[in-house]
mmCIF file of C-alpha atoms in Angstrom:
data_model
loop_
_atom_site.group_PDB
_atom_site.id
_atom_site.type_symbol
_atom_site.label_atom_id
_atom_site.label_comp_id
_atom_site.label_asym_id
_atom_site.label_seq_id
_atom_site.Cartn_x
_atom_site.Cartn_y
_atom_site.Cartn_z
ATOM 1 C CA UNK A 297 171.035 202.374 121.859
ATOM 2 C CA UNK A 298 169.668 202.931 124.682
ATOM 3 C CA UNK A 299 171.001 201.677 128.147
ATOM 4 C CA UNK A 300 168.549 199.309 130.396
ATOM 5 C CA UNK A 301 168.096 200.373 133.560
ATOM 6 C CA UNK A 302 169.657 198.696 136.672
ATOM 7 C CA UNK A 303 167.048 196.020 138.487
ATOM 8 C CA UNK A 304 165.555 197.071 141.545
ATOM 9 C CA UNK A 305 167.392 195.732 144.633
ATOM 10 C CA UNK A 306 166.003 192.507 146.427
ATOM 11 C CA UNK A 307 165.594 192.532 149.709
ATOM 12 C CA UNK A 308 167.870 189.533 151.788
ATOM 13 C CA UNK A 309 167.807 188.801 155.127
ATOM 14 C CA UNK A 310 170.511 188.260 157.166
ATOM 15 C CA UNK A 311 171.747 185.968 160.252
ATOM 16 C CA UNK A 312 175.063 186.626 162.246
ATOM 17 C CA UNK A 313 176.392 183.182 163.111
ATOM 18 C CA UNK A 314 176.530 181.554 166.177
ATOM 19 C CA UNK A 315 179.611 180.389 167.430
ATOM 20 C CA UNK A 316 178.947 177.168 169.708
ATOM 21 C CA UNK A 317 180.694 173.203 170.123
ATOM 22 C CA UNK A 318 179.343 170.644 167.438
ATOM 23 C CA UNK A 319 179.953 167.550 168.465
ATOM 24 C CA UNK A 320 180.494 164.901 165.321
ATOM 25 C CA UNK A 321 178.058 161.924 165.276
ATOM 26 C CA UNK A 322 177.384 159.413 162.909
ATOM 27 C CA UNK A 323 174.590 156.843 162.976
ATOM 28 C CA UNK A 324 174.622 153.286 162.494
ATOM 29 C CA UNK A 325 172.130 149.988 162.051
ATOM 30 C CA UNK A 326 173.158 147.302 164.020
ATOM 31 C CA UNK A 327 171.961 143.802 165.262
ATOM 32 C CA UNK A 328 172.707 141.827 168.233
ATOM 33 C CA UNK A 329 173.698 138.095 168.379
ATOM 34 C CA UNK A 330 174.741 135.744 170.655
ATOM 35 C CA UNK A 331 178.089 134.331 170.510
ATOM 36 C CA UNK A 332 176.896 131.047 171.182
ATOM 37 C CA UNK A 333 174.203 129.342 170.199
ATOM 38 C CA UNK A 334 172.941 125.642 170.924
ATOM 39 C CA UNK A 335 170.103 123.122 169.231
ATOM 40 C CA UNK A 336 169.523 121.290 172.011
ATOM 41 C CA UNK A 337 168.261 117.677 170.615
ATOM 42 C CA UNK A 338 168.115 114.310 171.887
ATOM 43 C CA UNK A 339 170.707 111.735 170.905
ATOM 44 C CA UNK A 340 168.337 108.967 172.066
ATOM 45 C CA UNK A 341 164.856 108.072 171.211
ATOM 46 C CA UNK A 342 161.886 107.413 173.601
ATOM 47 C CA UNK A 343 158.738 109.332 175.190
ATOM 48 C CA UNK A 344 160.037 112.415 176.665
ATOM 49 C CA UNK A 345 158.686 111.894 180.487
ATOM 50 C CA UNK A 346 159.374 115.848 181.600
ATOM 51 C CA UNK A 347 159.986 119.247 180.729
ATOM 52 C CA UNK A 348 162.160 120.424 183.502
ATOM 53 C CA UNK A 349 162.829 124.316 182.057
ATOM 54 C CA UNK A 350 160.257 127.583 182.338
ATOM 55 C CA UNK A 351 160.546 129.091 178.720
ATOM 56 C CA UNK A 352 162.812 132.011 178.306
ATOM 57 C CA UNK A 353 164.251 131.377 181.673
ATOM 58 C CA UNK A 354 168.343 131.497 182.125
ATOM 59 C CA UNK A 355 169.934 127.916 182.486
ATOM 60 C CA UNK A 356 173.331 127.379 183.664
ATOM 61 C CA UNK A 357 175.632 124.093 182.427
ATOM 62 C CA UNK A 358 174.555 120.780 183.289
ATOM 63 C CA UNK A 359 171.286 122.330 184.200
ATOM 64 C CA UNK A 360 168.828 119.330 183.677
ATOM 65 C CA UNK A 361 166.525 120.476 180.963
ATOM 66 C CA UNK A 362 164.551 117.517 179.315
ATOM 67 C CA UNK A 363 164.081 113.480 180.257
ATOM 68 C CA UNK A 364 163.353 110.764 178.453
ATOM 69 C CA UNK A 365 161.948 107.773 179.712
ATOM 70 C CA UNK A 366 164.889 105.618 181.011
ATOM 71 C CA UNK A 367 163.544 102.419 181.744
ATOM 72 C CA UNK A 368 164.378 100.989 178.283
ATOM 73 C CA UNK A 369 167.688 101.772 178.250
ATOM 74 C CA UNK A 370 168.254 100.535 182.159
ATOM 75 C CA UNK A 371 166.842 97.028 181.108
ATOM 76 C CA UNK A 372 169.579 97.320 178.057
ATOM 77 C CA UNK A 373 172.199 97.693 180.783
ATOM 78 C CA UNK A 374 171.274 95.163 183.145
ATOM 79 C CA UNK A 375 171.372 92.992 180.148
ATOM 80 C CA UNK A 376 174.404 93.739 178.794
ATOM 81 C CA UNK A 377 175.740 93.765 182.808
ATOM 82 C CA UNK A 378 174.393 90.201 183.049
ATOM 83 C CA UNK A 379 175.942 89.143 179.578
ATOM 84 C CA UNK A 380 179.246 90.600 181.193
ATOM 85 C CA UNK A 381 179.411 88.354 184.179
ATOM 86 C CA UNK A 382 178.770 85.556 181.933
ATOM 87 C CA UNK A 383 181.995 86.453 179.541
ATOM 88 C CA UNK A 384 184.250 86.933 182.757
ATOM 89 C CA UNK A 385 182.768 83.152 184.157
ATOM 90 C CA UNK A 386 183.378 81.803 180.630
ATOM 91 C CA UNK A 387 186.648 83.480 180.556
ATOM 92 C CA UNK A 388 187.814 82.332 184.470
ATOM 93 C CA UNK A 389 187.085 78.679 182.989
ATOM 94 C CA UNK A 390 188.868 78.863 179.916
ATOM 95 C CA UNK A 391 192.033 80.169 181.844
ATOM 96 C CA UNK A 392 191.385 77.389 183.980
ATOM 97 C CA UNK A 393 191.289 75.007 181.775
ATOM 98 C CA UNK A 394 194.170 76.444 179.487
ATOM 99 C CA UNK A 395 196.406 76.326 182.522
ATOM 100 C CA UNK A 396 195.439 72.488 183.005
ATOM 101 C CA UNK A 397 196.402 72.004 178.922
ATOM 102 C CA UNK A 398 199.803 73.496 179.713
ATOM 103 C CA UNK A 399 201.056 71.401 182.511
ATOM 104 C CA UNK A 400 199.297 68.176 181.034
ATOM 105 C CA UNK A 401 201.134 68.954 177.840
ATOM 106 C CA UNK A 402 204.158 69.001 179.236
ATOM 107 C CA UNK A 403 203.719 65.421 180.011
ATOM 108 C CA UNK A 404 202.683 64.605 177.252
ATOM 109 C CA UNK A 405 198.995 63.809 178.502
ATOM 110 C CA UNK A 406 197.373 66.085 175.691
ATOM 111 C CA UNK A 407 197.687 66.079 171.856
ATOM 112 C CA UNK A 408 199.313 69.801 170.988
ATOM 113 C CA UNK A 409 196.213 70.365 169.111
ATOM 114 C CA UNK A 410 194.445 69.996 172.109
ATOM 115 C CA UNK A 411 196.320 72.121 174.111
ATOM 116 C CA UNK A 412 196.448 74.845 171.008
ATOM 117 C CA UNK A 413 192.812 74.832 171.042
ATOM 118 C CA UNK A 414 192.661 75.408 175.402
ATOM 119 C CA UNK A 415 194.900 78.256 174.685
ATOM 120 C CA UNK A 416 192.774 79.663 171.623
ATOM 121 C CA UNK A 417 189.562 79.264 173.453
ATOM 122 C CA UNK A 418 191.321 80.872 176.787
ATOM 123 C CA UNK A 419 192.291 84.263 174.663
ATOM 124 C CA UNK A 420 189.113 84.395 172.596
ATOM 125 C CA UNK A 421 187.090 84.091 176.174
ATOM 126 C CA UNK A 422 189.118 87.533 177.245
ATOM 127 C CA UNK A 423 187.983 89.022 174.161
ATOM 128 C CA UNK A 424 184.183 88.336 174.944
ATOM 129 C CA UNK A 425 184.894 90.196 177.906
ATOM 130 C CA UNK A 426 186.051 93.267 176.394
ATOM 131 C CA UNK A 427 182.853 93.225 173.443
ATOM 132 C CA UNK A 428 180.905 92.928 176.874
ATOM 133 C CA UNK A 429 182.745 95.463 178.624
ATOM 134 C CA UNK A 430 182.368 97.521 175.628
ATOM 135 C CA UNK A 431 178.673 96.875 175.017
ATOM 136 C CA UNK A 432 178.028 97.941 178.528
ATOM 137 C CA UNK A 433 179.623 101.314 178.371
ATOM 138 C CA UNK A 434 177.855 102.042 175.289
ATOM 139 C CA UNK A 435 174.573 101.197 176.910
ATOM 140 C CA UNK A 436 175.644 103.071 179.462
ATOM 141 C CA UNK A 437 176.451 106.217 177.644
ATOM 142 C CA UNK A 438 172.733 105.864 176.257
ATOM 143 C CA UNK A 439 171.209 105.988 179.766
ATOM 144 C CA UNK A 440 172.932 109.063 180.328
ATOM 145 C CA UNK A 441 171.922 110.259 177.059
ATOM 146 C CA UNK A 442 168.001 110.525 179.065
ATOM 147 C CA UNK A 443 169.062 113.409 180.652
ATOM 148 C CA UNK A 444 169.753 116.018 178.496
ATOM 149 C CA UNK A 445 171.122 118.951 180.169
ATOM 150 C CA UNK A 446 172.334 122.579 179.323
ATOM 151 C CA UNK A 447 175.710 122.201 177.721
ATOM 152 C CA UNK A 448 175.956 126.533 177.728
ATOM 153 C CA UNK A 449 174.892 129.543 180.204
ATOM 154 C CA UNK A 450 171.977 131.736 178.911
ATOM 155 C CA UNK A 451 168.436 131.639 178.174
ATOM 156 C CA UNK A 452 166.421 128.791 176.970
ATOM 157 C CA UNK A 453 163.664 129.461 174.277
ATOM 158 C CA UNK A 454 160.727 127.678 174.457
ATOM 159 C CA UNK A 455 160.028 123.679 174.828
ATOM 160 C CA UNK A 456 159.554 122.524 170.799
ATOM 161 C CA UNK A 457 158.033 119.054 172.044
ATOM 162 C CA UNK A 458 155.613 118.587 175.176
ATOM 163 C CA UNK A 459 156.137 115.153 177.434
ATOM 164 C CA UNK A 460 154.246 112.463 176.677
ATOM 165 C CA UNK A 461 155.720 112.868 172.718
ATOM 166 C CA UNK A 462 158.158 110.353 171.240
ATOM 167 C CA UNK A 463 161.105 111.906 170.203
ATOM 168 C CA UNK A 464 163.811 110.767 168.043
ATOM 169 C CA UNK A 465 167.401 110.336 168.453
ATOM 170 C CA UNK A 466 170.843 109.771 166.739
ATOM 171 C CA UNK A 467 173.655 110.064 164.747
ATOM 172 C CA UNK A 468 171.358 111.784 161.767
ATOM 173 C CA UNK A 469 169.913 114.630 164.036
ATOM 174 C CA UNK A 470 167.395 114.250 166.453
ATOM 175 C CA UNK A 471 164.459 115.998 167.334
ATOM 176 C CA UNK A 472 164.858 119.623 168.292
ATOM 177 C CA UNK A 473 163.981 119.794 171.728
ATOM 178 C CA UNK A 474 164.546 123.648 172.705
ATOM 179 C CA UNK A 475 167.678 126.413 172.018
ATOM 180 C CA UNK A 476 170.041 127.918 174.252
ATOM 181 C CA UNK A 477 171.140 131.367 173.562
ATOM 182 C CA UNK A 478 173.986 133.328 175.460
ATOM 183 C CA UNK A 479 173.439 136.317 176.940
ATOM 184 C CA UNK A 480 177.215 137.450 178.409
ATOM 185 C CA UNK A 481 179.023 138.571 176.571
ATOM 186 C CA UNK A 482 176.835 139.266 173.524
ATOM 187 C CA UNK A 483 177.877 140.437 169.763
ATOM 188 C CA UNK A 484 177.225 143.770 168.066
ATOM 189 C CA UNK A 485 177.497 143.254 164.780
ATOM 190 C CA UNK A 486 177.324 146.741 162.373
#
């Protein structure tokens, strides 16, 4: 048999390499969030009467961002105030008059029944005073609620409900006023 003849040679080009510093590098998606993030919303309800924020400005804590009309809840606690004064009168009379049934029981001027029921009335009058006392703090504590300030540093999106809108309050989640996002530090997550 014949032998084939060897192939032609193919041409190749050639590089000399390069000797330099390669620095490794590796690139990665990642997203930036705020450690802390607030729904501000109003634990009362009422008309919102101002706005006090620019949108997407920074707030600090206790900056005073949103009020709602007040004048409700300061009638509740001069109410409640008034309702207070009358427990402590009621309560300065029945001491007075359960420290009358003690010394005219011991001479036997009063029935014990009598002088139980001084006594009774005198401790129940003290406990009026502390539902008052009570009721007034709470009503208090809802005044305060109509200034809703910052409770975070950062920046403030933007105002969710304009003044002049009734907004709703509670235990059950109010209305979402605005957010406030921090800005320092801030998250990287990858």
């Amino acid at each position: 048999p014949q032998a084939k003849p060897a192939p032609a040679a193919v041409s190749v080009t050639v590089a000399h390499p390069v000797v330099r510093q390669v620095e490794d590098w590796n690139e990665f998606i990642g997203r930036l969030a705020a450690p802390e993030t607030v729904e501000i919303r109003s634990r009362v309800s009422g008309y919102l009467s101002k706005v006090h924020f620019q949108e997407g400005s920074l707030v600090q804590p206790s900056n005073l961002l949103v009020t709602i009309d007040p004048r409700p809840y300061q009638a509740v606690v001069d109410r409640l105030a008034a309702d207070l004064s009358r427990a402590r009168h009621r309560a300065d009379l029945a001491a007075a008059e359960a420290s009358r049934a003690d010394s005219l029981f011991r001479t036997r001027a009063i029935s014990a029944d009598d002088h139980d029921q001084r006594i009774k009335a005198s401790a129940e009058a003290v406990d009026s005073v502390r539902g008052a006392e009570a009721a007034l703090q709470a009503a208090k504590l809802d005044l305060e609620f109509t200034e809703i300030r910052s409770p975070i540093a950062g920046r403030i999106s933007n105002a969710r409900v304009t003044a002049g809108n009734l907004v709703s309050g509670g235990d059950s989640g109010g209305t979402l006023l605005t957010t406030v996002v921090s800005i320092d530090p801030i998250h990287c997550y990858v």
